[in-house]
CSV table of C-alpha atoms and ligand atoms in Angstrom, one decimal:
chain,number,residue,atom,x,y,z
A,1,MET,CA,4.0,-35.2,17.2
A,2,LEU,CA,5.8,-33.1,14.6
A,3,GLY,CA,4.5,-33.8,11.1
A,4,ASN,CA,6.9,-34.3,8.2
A,5,PHE,CA,8.1,-31.2,6.5
A,6,SER,CA,10.8,-29.5,4.4
A,7,TYR,CA,12.3,-26.2,5.4
A,8,HIS,CA,14.1,-23.8,3.2
A,9,ASN,CA,14.1,-20.0,3.2
A,10,PRO,CA,16.1,-18.4,0.5
A,11,THR,CA,15.9,-14.7,1.5
A,12,LYS,CA,19.2,-13.2,2.7
A,13,LEU,CA,18.8,-10.7,5.4
A,14,TYR,CA,20.9,-7.7,6.3
A,15,PHE,CA,19.9,-6.4,9.7
A,16,GLY,CA,21.0,-3.2,11.6
A,17,GLU,CA,21.9,0.4,11.3
A,18,ASP,CA,24.5,-0.1,8.5
A,19,SER,CA,22.4,-2.7,6.5
A,20,LEU,CA,21.8,-0.3,3.6
A,21,SER,CA,25.5,-0.4,2.8
A,22,PHE,CA,25.1,-3.9,1.5
A,23,LEU,CA,22.6,-2.8,-1.2
A,24,LYS,CA,25.4,-2.1,-3.7
A,25,ASP,CA,26.9,-5.6,-3.5
A,26,GLU,CA,23.4,-7.2,-3.9
A,27,LEU,CA,22.5,-5.0,-6.9
A,28,ALA,CA,25.7,-6.2,-8.7
A,29,HIS,CA,24.0,-9.6,-9.2
A,30,TYR,CA,21.3,-8.2,-11.4
A,31,GLY,CA,20.8,-6.5,-14.8
A,32,SER,CA,20.8,-2.8,-15.5
A,33,SER,CA,17.1,-2.1,-15.6
A,34,VAL,CA,15.8,-1.6,-12.0
A,35,LEU,CA,12.1,-0.9,-11.2
A,36,LEU,CA,12.0,1.0,-8.0
A,37,VAL,CA,8.6,0.5,-6.2
A,38,TYR,CA,7.5,2.6,-3.3
A,39,GLY,CA,4.4,3.9,-1.5
A,40,GLY,CA,2.7,7.3,-1.0
A,41,GLY,CA,5.8,9.3,-0.2
A,42,SER,CA,7.1,8.5,3.3
A,43,ILE,CA,10.4,7.5,1.8
A,44,LYS,CA,10.8,10.9,0.2
A,45,LYS,CA,10.0,12.7,3.4
A,46,SER,CA,12.5,10.6,5.4
A,47,GLY,CA,15.3,11.0,2.9
A,48,LEU,CA,15.6,7.2,2.2
A,49,TYR,CA,14.6,7.7,-1.4
A,50,ASP,CA,17.6,10.0,-2.1
A,51,GLU,CA,19.9,7.6,-0.4
A,52,ILE,CA,18.7,4.7,-2.6
A,53,ILE,CA,18.7,6.7,-5.8
A,54,ALA,CA,22.4,7.6,-5.0
A,55,VAL,CA,23.3,3.9,-4.7
A,56,LEU,CA,21.4,3.0,-7.9
A,57,LYS,CA,23.2,5.7,-9.8
A,58,GLU,CA,26.6,4.7,-8.4
A,59,CYS,CA,25.8,1.1,-9.6
A,60,GLY,CA,25.0,2.5,-13.1
A,61,LYS,CA,21.4,1.3,-13.1
A,62,ASN,CA,18.7,2.6,-15.3
A,63,VAL,CA,15.9,3.3,-12.9
A,64,SER,CA,12.1,3.3,-13.6
A,65,GLU,CA,9.6,3.9,-10.9
A,66,VAL,CA,6.2,2.8,-9.7
A,67,ALA,CA,5.2,5.3,-7.0
A,68,GLY,CA,2.0,5.5,-5.0
A,69,VAL,CA,1.5,1.9,-4.0
A,70,MET,CA,-1.3,2.2,-1.5
A,71,PRO,CA,-1.8,0.3,1.7
A,72,ASN,CA,-3.8,-2.8,0.7
A,73,PRO,CA,-2.6,-2.6,-2.9
A,74,THR,CA,-5.3,-2.9,-5.6
A,75,VAL,CA,-5.5,-5.1,-8.7
A,76,ASP,CA,-5.7,-1.9,-10.8
A,77,LYS,CA,-2.4,-0.7,-9.4
A,78,LEU,CA,-1.0,-4.2,-10.0
A,79,ARG,CA,-1.9,-4.0,-13.7
A,80,GLU,CA,-0.3,-0.5,-13.9
A,81,GLY,CA,3.0,-1.9,-12.3
A,82,VAL,CA,3.1,-4.8,-14.7
A,83,LYS,CA,2.8,-2.4,-17.7
A,84,THR,CA,5.6,-0.2,-16.4
A,85,ALA,CA,7.8,-3.3,-15.7
A,86,ARG,CA,7.2,-4.5,-19.3
A,87,GLU,CA,7.9,-1.1,-20.8
A,88,CYS,CA,11.3,-0.9,-19.0
A,89,SER,CA,12.1,-4.6,-19.4
A,90,ALA,CA,12.8,-4.7,-15.7
A,91,ASP,CA,15.7,-7.0,-14.7
A,92,PHE,CA,15.1,-6.4,-11.0
A,93,ILE,CA,12.4,-5.0,-8.7
A,94,LEU,CA,13.5,-3.0,-5.7
A,95,ALA,CA,10.6,-2.6,-3.1
A,96,VAL,CA,11.1,0.1,-0.6
A,97,GLY,CA,8.3,0.4,2.0
A,98,GLY,CA,6.1,-1.7,4.2
A,99,GLY,CA,4.2,-5.0,3.5
A,100,SER,CA,2.0,-3.4,0.9
A,101,VAL,CA,5.0,-2.4,-1.3
A,102,CYS,CA,6.8,-5.7,-0.8
A,103,ASP,CA,3.7,-7.8,-1.5
A,104,TYR,CA,2.9,-5.7,-4.5
A,105,SER,CA,6.4,-6.1,-5.9
A,106,LYS,CA,6.1,-9.9,-5.6
A,107,ALA,CA,2.7,-9.8,-7.4
A,108,VAL,CA,4.3,-7.7,-10.2
A,109,SER,CA,7.3,-10.1,-10.4
A,110,VAL,CA,5.1,-13.1,-11.3
A,111,SER,CA,3.0,-11.2,-13.7
A,112,VAL,CA,5.4,-9.3,-16.0
A,113,HIS,CA,6.1,-12.3,-18.2
A,114,CYS,CA,2.7,-13.9,-17.8
A,115,ASP,CA,0.0,-13.6,-20.5
A,116,ASP,CA,-3.0,-14.3,-18.2
A,117,ASP,CA,-4.6,-11.6,-16.1
A,118,PRO,CA,-2.8,-11.8,-12.7
A,119,TRP,CA,-6.0,-11.5,-10.6
A,120,ASP,CA,-7.7,-14.4,-12.3
A,121,LYS,CA,-4.6,-16.6,-12.4
A,122,TYR,CA,-3.2,-16.1,-8.9
A,123,TYR,CA,-6.1,-14.9,-6.8
A,124,ILE,CA,-9.1,-16.6,-8.2
A,125,ARG,CA,-7.7,-19.8,-9.7
A,126,PHE,CA,-4.7,-19.9,-7.2
A,127,GLU,CA,-2.4,-21.1,-9.9
A,128,GLU,CA,1.4,-21.1,-9.5
A,129,PRO,CA,3.6,-19.0,-11.7
A,130,ASP,CA,4.7,-20.8,-14.9
A,131,CYS,CA,6.6,-17.9,-16.4
A,132,LYS,CA,9.9,-16.1,-15.9
A,133,ILE,CA,9.9,-14.4,-12.5
A,134,VAL,CA,11.6,-11.0,-12.1
A,135,PRO,CA,13.7,-11.1,-8.9
A,136,VAL,CA,12.7,-8.8,-6.0
A,137,GLY,CA,14.7,-7.2,-3.3
A,138,CYS,CA,13.2,-5.4,-0.3
A,139,ILE,CA,14.2,-2.4,1.9
A,140,LEU,CA,11.7,-2.6,4.7
A,141,THR,CA,10.3,0.5,6.4
A,142,MET,CA,7.6,-1.0,8.6
A,143,ALA,CA,7.7,-4.0,10.8
A,144,GLY,CA,4.6,-6.2,10.7
A,145,THR,CA,3.7,-8.4,7.8
A,146,GLY,CA,6.8,-10.6,7.5
A,147,SER,CA,6.6,-10.0,3.8
A,148,GLU,CA,10.4,-9.3,3.8
A,149,MET,CA,11.1,-13.0,4.2
A,150,ASN,CA,8.0,-14.9,2.9
A,151,GLY,CA,6.2,-15.5,-0.4
A,152,GLY,CA,2.9,-13.7,0.6
A,153,ALA,CA,1.4,-11.2,-1.7
A,154,VAL,CA,-2.0,-9.8,-0.7
A,155,ILE,CA,-4.0,-7.9,-3.3
A,156,THR,CA,-7.4,-6.2,-3.0
A,157,ASN,CA,-10.1,-6.1,-5.6
A,158,HIS,CA,-12.5,-3.3,-4.6
A,159,GLU,CA,-15.0,-4.0,-7.4
A,160,GLN,CA,-15.4,-7.6,-6.2
A,161,HIS,CA,-15.1,-6.7,-2.5
A,162,LEU,CA,-12.3,-9.3,-2.1
A,163,LYS,CA,-8.9,-9.1,-0.5
A,164,ILE,CA,-7.0,-12.2,-1.2
A,165,GLY,CA,-3.5,-13.4,-0.3
A,166,HIS,CA,-1.4,-15.8,-2.5
A,167,VAL,CA,1.5,-17.4,-0.7
A,168,PHE,CA,4.1,-18.0,-3.5
A,169,GLY,CA,7.0,-20.3,-3.2
A,170,ASP,CA,10.8,-19.9,-2.7
A,171,GLU,CA,11.4,-18.4,-6.2
A,172,VAL,CA,9.1,-15.4,-5.4
A,173,MET,CA,10.5,-14.6,-2.0
A,174,PRO,CA,12.7,-11.6,-1.9
A,175,LYS,CA,16.3,-12.4,-2.9
A,176,PHE,CA,17.4,-10.1,0.0
A,177,SER,CA,15.9,-7.8,2.5
A,178,ILE,CA,17.5,-4.9,4.2
A,179,LEU,CA,16.1,-4.4,7.8
A,180,ASN,CA,17.3,-1.2,9.4
A,181,PRO,CA,15.1,-0.5,12.5
A,182,ARG,CA,16.0,3.2,12.1
A,183,HIS,CA,13.9,3.1,8.8
A,184,THR,CA,10.8,2.3,10.9
A,185,MET,CA,11.3,5.2,13.3
A,186,THR,CA,9.3,7.7,11.2
A,187,LEU,CA,6.1,5.5,11.3
A,188,PRO,CA,3.1,7.2,12.8
A,189,LYS,CA,2.1,5.5,16.1
A,190,TYR,CA,-1.1,4.1,14.6
A,191,GLN,CA,0.9,2.2,12.0
A,192,MET,CA,3.5,1.1,14.5
A,193,THR,CA,0.9,-0.4,16.8
A,194,ALA,CA,-1.0,-1.9,13.9
A,195,GLY,CA,2.2,-3.6,12.8
A,196,ILE,CA,2.8,-4.9,16.4
A,197,TYR,CA,-0.6,-6.5,16.5
A,198,ASP,CA,-0.1,-8.0,13.1
A,199,ILE,CA,3.0,-9.7,14.4
A,200,MET,CA,1.2,-10.9,17.5
A,201,ASN,CA,-1.6,-12.3,15.4
A,202,HIS,CA,0.7,-14.1,13.0
A,203,ILE,CA,2.1,-16.0,15.9
A,204,CYS,CA,-1.3,-16.7,17.4
A,205,GLU,CA,-2.6,-18.0,14.0
A,206,GLN,CA,0.1,-20.6,14.0
A,207,TYR,CA,0.0,-21.3,17.8
A,208,PHE,CA,-3.7,-21.8,18.3
A,209,SER,CA,-4.0,-25.1,16.4
A,210,GLY,CA,-3.1,-28.7,17.2
A,211,GLU,CA,-2.9,-30.5,20.6
A,212,ASP,CA,0.6,-31.9,20.2
A,213,ASP,CA,3.8,-31.1,22.0
A,214,ASN,CA,6.1,-29.4,19.5
A,215,THR,CA,9.1,-27.1,19.4
A,216,SER,CA,7.3,-24.6,17.1
A,217,ASP,CA,4.9,-23.7,19.9
A,218,TYR,CA,7.8,-23.0,22.3
A,219,ILE,CA,9.5,-20.8,19.8
A,220,SER,CA,6.2,-19.0,19.4
A,221,GLU,CA,5.8,-18.4,23.1
A,222,GLY,CA,9.3,-16.8,23.2
A,223,LEU,CA,8.5,-14.6,20.3
A,224,MET,CA,5.2,-13.4,21.9
A,225,ARG,CA,6.9,-12.7,25.2
A,226,SER,CA,9.6,-10.6,23.4
A,227,LEU,CA,7.0,-8.8,21.4
A,228,ILE,CA,4.8,-7.9,24.4
A,229,HIS,CA,7.9,-6.7,26.3
A,230,SER,CA,9.3,-4.6,23.5
A,231,SER,CA,5.9,-3.2,22.4
A,232,ARG,CA,5.3,-1.8,25.9
A,233,ILE,CA,8.6,0.1,25.7
A,234,ALA,CA,8.1,1.3,22.1
A,235,VAL,CA,4.6,2.6,22.7
A,236,ASN,CA,5.9,4.9,25.4
A,237,ASP,CA,9.2,5.6,23.7
A,238,PRO,CA,8.9,5.1,20.0
A,239,GLN,CA,12.5,6.1,19.4
A,240,ASN,CA,13.9,3.4,21.6
A,241,TYR,CA,16.2,1.5,19.2
A,242,GLU,CA,16.5,-1.6,21.3
A,243,ALA,CA,12.7,-2.1,21.4
A,244,ARG,CA,12.2,-1.2,17.7
A,245,SER,CA,14.9,-3.5,16.6
A,246,ASN,CA,13.5,-6.4,18.6
A,247,ILE,CA,10.0,-5.7,17.2
A,248,MET,CA,11.4,-5.7,13.7
A,249,TRP,CA,13.3,-9.0,14.2
A,250,THR,CA,10.3,-10.7,15.8
A,251,ALA,CA,8.1,-9.6,12.9
A,252,THR,CA,10.4,-11.5,10.5
A,253,TRP,CA,10.4,-14.7,12.5
A,254,ALA,CA,6.7,-14.5,13.2
A,255,LEU,CA,6.0,-15.2,9.5
A,256,ASN,CA,9.0,-16.5,7.7
A,257,THR,CA,7.7,-20.1,7.5
A,258,LEU,CA,9.5,-21.3,10.6
A,259,VAL,CA,7.0,-21.5,13.4
A,260,SER,CA,4.4,-23.3,11.3
A,261,ARG,CA,6.7,-26.2,10.5
A,262,GLY,CA,5.3,-29.6,11.4
A,263,LYS,CA,2.0,-28.4,12.8
A,264,SER,CA,-1.4,-27.3,11.7
A,265,THR,CA,-2.3,-23.6,11.7
A,266,ASP,CA,-5.5,-21.5,12.0
A,267,TRP,CA,-5.5,-18.2,10.1
A,268,MET,CA,-9.2,-17.4,10.7
A,269,VAL,CA,-8.5,-14.0,12.3
A,270,HIS,CA,-6.8,-13.1,9.0
A,271,MET,CA,-9.6,-14.4,6.9
A,272,LEU,CA,-12.1,-12.3,8.9
A,273,GLY,CA,-9.8,-9.3,9.0
A,274,GLN,CA,-9.1,-9.4,5.3
A,275,SER,CA,-12.7,-9.5,4.4
A,276,VAL,CA,-13.3,-6.5,6.7
A,277,GLY,CA,-10.4,-4.8,4.8
A,278,ALA,CA,-12.0,-5.5,1.4
A,279,TYR,CA,-15.1,-3.5,2.5
A,280,THR,CA,-13.4,-0.8,4.6
A,281,ASP,CA,-9.9,-0.5,3.2
A,282,ALA,CA,-8.8,-0.2,6.9
A,283,THR,CA,-5.3,-0.8,8.1
A,284,HIS,CA,-4.5,-4.5,8.1
A,285,GLY,CA,-3.3,-4.9,11.7
A,286,MET,CA,-6.3,-2.9,13.1
A,287,THR,CA,-8.8,-5.2,11.2
A,288,LEU,CA,-7.2,-8.1,13.0
A,289,ALA,CA,-7.3,-6.4,16.4
A,290,ALA,CA,-11.0,-5.6,16.0
A,291,VAL,CA,-12.1,-9.2,15.3
A,292,SER,CA,-9.6,-11.1,17.5
A,293,LEU,CA,-11.2,-11.2,20.9
A,294,PRO,CA,-14.7,-12.1,19.8
A,295,TYR,CA,-13.1,-14.9,17.7
A,296,TYR,CA,-10.8,-16.2,20.4
A,297,ARG,CA,-13.4,-16.0,23.1
A,298,TYR,CA,-15.7,-18.0,20.8
A,299,ILE,CA,-13.3,-20.8,19.9
A,300,MET,CA,-11.6,-20.9,23.4
A,301,PRO,CA,-13.7,-23.9,24.7
A,302,TYR,CA,-12.6,-26.0,21.7
A,303,GLY,CA,-8.9,-25.4,22.4
A,304,LEU,CA,-9.1,-24.9,26.1
A,305,LYS,CA,-5.7,-26.5,27.0
A,306,LYS,CA,-3.8,-24.4,24.5
A,307,PHE,CA,-5.6,-21.2,25.7
A,308,ALA,CA,-4.7,-22.1,29.3
A,309,ARG,CA,-1.1,-22.7,28.3
A,310,PHE,CA,-1.1,-19.3,26.5
A,311,ALA,CA,-2.2,-17.6,29.7
A,312,LYS,CA,0.6,-19.3,31.7
A,313,GLU,CA,3.5,-19.3,29.3
A,314,VAL,CA,2.9,-16.0,27.5
A,315,TRP,CA,1.2,-13.8,30.1
A,316,GLY,CA,2.8,-15.3,33.2
A,317,ILE,CA,-0.5,-16.0,34.9
A,318,SER,CA,-0.4,-18.6,37.7
A,319,ALA,CA,-2.4,-21.8,37.2
A,320,GLU,CA,-2.7,-22.2,41.0
A,321,GLY,CA,-6.3,-22.1,42.2
A,322,ARG,CA,-7.7,-21.7,38.6
A,323,SER,CA,-9.5,-24.2,36.5
A,324,ASP,CA,-8.3,-24.4,32.8
A,325,GLU,CA,-11.3,-22.3,31.8
A,326,GLN,CA,-10.5,-19.6,34.4
A,327,LEU,CA,-6.9,-19.6,33.3
A,328,ALA,CA,-7.7,-19.4,29.6
A,329,ASN,CA,-10.1,-16.5,30.3
A,330,ALA,CA,-7.5,-14.7,32.3
A,331,GLY,CA,-5.0,-15.1,29.4
A,332,LEU,CA,-7.5,-13.5,27.0
A,333,ASP,CA,-8.2,-10.7,29.5
A,334,ALA,CA,-4.5,-10.0,29.7
A,335,MET,CA,-4.2,-9.8,26.0
A,336,GLU,CA,-7.2,-7.5,25.9
A,337,SER,CA,-5.5,-5.1,28.5
A,338,TRP,CA,-2.3,-5.1,26.5
A,339,MET,CA,-4.2,-4.3,23.3
A,340,LYS,CA,-5.9,-1.4,25.0
A,341,GLU,CA,-2.6,-0.2,26.4
A,342,LEU,CA,-1.3,-0.1,22.8
A,343,GLY,CA,-4.4,1.8,21.7
A,344,LEU,CA,-5.5,-0.7,19.2
A,345,VAL,CA,-8.9,-0.5,17.5
A,346,MET,CA,-11.2,-3.0,19.2
A,347,LYS,CA,-14.3,-2.7,17.0
A,348,ILE,CA,-14.8,-3.1,13.3
A,349,SER,CA,-17.5,-0.3,13.5
A,350,GLU,CA,-14.6,2.1,14.3
A,351,LEU,CA,-13.0,1.1,11.0
A,352,GLY,CA,-16.0,2.0,9.0
A,353,ALA,CA,-17.9,-1.3,9.0
A,354,THR,CA,-21.6,-0.9,9.1
A,355,GLU,CA,-24.4,-3.4,9.9
A,356,ASP,CA,-25.4,-3.6,6.2
A,357,MET,CA,-21.9,-4.8,5.3
A,358,ILE,CA,-22.0,-7.8,7.7
A,359,GLU,CA,-23.5,-10.3,5.3
A,360,GLY,CA,-21.1,-9.3,2.5
A,361,ILE,CA,-18.1,-9.5,4.8
A,362,ALA,CA,-19.2,-13.0,5.9
A,363,ASP,CA,-19.5,-14.0,2.2
A,364,GLY,CA,-16.0,-12.8,1.6
A,365,THR,CA,-14.6,-14.7,4.6
A,366,LEU,CA,-12.8,-17.8,3.4
A,367,ILE,CA,-13.4,-20.5,6.0
A,368,LEU,CA,-10.3,-22.5,6.8
A,369,THR,CA,-10.2,-25.8,8.7
A,370,GLY,CA,-7.0,-25.8,10.6
A,371,GLY,CA,-8.2,-24.2,13.9
A,372,TYR,CA,-9.9,-25.5,17.0
A,373,LYS,CA,-13.4,-24.9,15.5
A,374,VAL,CA,-14.4,-25.0,11.9
A,375,LEU,CA,-16.8,-22.1,11.7
A,376,ASP,CA,-20.0,-22.1,9.7
A,377,ARG,CA,-21.3,-19.0,8.1
A,378,ASP,CA,-23.7,-18.2,10.9
A,379,GLU,CA,-20.8,-18.3,13.4
A,380,VAL,CA,-18.9,-16.0,11.1
A,381,VAL,CA,-21.8,-13.5,11.2
A,382,LYS,CA,-22.1,-13.9,15.0
A,383,ILE,CA,-18.4,-13.1,15.5
A,384,LEU,CA,-18.6,-10.1,13.1
A,385,LYS,CA,-21.6,-8.8,15.0
A,386,ALA,CA,-19.8,-9.2,18.3
A,387,SER,CA,-16.9,-7.1,16.8
A,388,MET,CA,-19.3,-4.2,16.0
B,401,NZQ,O1,2.9,4.6,1.5
B,401,NZQ,P1,3.8,5.3,2.4
B,401,NZQ,O2,3.9,6.8,2.2
B,401,NZQ,O3,5.2,4.7,2.4
B,401,NZQ,O4,3.2,5.2,3.9
B,401,NZQ,C1,2.9,3.9,4.5
B,401,NZQ,C2,1.5,3.5,4.6
B,401,NZQ,O5,0.7,4.6,4.6
B,401,NZQ,C3,3.3,4.1,5.9
B,401,NZQ,N1,4.7,3.8,6.2
B,401,NZQ,C4,5.4,2.7,6.0
B,401,NZQ,N2,6.7,2.8,6.4
B,401,NZQ,C5,6.8,4.1,6.9
B,401,NZQ,C6,5.5,4.7,6.8
B,401,NZQ,N3,5.3,6.0,7.2
B,401,NZQ,C7,6.3,6.7,7.8
B,401,NZQ,N4,7.5,6.1,8.0
B,401,NZQ,C8,7.8,4.8,7.6
B,401,NZQ,N5,9.0,4.3,7.8
B,401,NZQ,O6,2.5,3.1,6.6
B,401,NZQ,C9,1.3,2.9,5.9
B,401,NZQ,C10,1.0,1.4,5.9
B,401,NZQ,O7,2.0,0.7,5.1
B,401,NZQ,P2,1.7,-0.8,4.6
B,401,NZQ,O8,2.9,-1.2,3.8
B,401,NZQ,O9,0.4,-0.8,4.0
B,401,NZQ,O10,1.6,-1.6,6.0
B,401,NZQ,P3,1.9,-3.1,6.3
B,401,NZQ,O11,3.4,-3.3,6.4
B,401,NZQ,O12,1.1,-3.4,7.4
B,401,NZQ,O13,1.4,-3.9,5.0
B,401,NZQ,C11,0.0,-4.2,4.9
B,401,NZQ,C12,-0.3,-5.1,3.7
B,401,NZQ,O14,0.4,-6.3,3.8
B,401,NZQ,C13,-0.5,-7.4,3.7
B,401,NZQ,C14,-1.8,-6.8,4.3
B,401,NZQ,O15,-2.9,-7.5,3.9
B,401,NZQ,C15,-1.7,-5.4,3.6
B,401,NZQ,O16,-2.2,-5.5,2.3
B,401,NZQ,N6,0.0,-8.6,4.4
B,401,NZQ,C16,1.0,-9.3,3.9
B,401,NZQ,C17,1.4,-10.5,4.4
B,401,NZQ,C18,2.5,-11.3,3.9
B,401,NZQ,N7,3.2,-10.9,2.8
B,401,NZQ,O17,2.7,-12.4,4.3
B,401,NZQ,C19,0.8,-11.1,5.6
B,401,NZQ,C20,0.0,-10.1,6.4
B,401,NZQ,O18,-0.9,-10.8,7.2
B,401,NZQ,C21,-0.8,-9.1,5.6
B,401,NZQ,O19,-2.0,-9.7,5.1
B,402,ZN,ZN1,-1.2,-10.1,9.0
């Protein structure tokens, strides 16, 4: 049975090859001081930076910048961004990049007018913002996180070996997001496939939970089938617009608060992957890929019916002549083959995790209770060891 819920997503999307042309209209709603936030330079190389600066100038904006937002943005970088936003009295934050830049911009947006330290307030005490929030808009250059249409903002604290996500509410979600699949075409293959697995896992995290019959799971199955289909095309032909546009749109729907409505969710692969990321600073999607199969094979007996359904409905495996267990195993085998086809990283040791980190990674893994099996710490260690 579907549980009770409310649903509202305030982010306005512009999708397609001419989507950047709507930036000007959107900027007209906000004040003159714009903080432009971007990453390590990919937007300068691709020419997108120049295009955006031209629009900002045309709109008469005063532009300040925070450049060099790294993948897995750090708390130190967050404090730097807050300082810059205060110095320029930012009226609006324009995030141009992948999930890291978009997440980071949201974290800055709730911290500019807040006296507390953002790490302690939002990531340790998990408080909600009680100050003025600077509005954020996003121009996305990498499909994966869904950050363009959600309130998530993940920040890493290397000193404390913690990588933590805060999911903020409607008022922190981007006011608009510009999704032009062409902007993702310059991504290196490693990042493209990491993003694809991130999308797949977002859907799995919301699918592998609950026993009930609900619409959300049917939507998830369709999204997964589309992603698998398009990813196979994109990995062989990265410039294929049709495939890349489907991947980008699937990424948004995978984590824009829709497919979790009215049902429980798991999120343990993300908890494991994030803790691996806190130790290794590895690419987010690859940390998920490396822990996924040991995790799913471990919990499969506790959610057998759903894993059997996954095999049938997502991977098209026939149930005939197979027990639920055989069917469920065949589904995970099919996922493993697909992951290898994409060239994903299948072991955390390949991401720099070493045996002596396992206990610390387990300590940093938040144990959630929505999945088919609530893990204890020993089980977390066992899964991490199986991922080495
Ligand atoms: O920094 P630049 O030079 O732009 O390079 C980036 C970066 O090195 C590069 N890149 C992005 N677009 C490109 C490009 N290179 C060439 N051409 C382009 N068009 O790709 C690298 C990775 O970018 P990043 O933004 O770090 O990747 P992603 O989008 O995967 O974001 C990862 C962050 O998002 C968090 C992750 O934990 C991680 O910190 N997540 C956010 C979520 C949310 N908001 O709901 C949920 C996710 O589960 C995830 O946790
Ligand atoms: Zn993710």
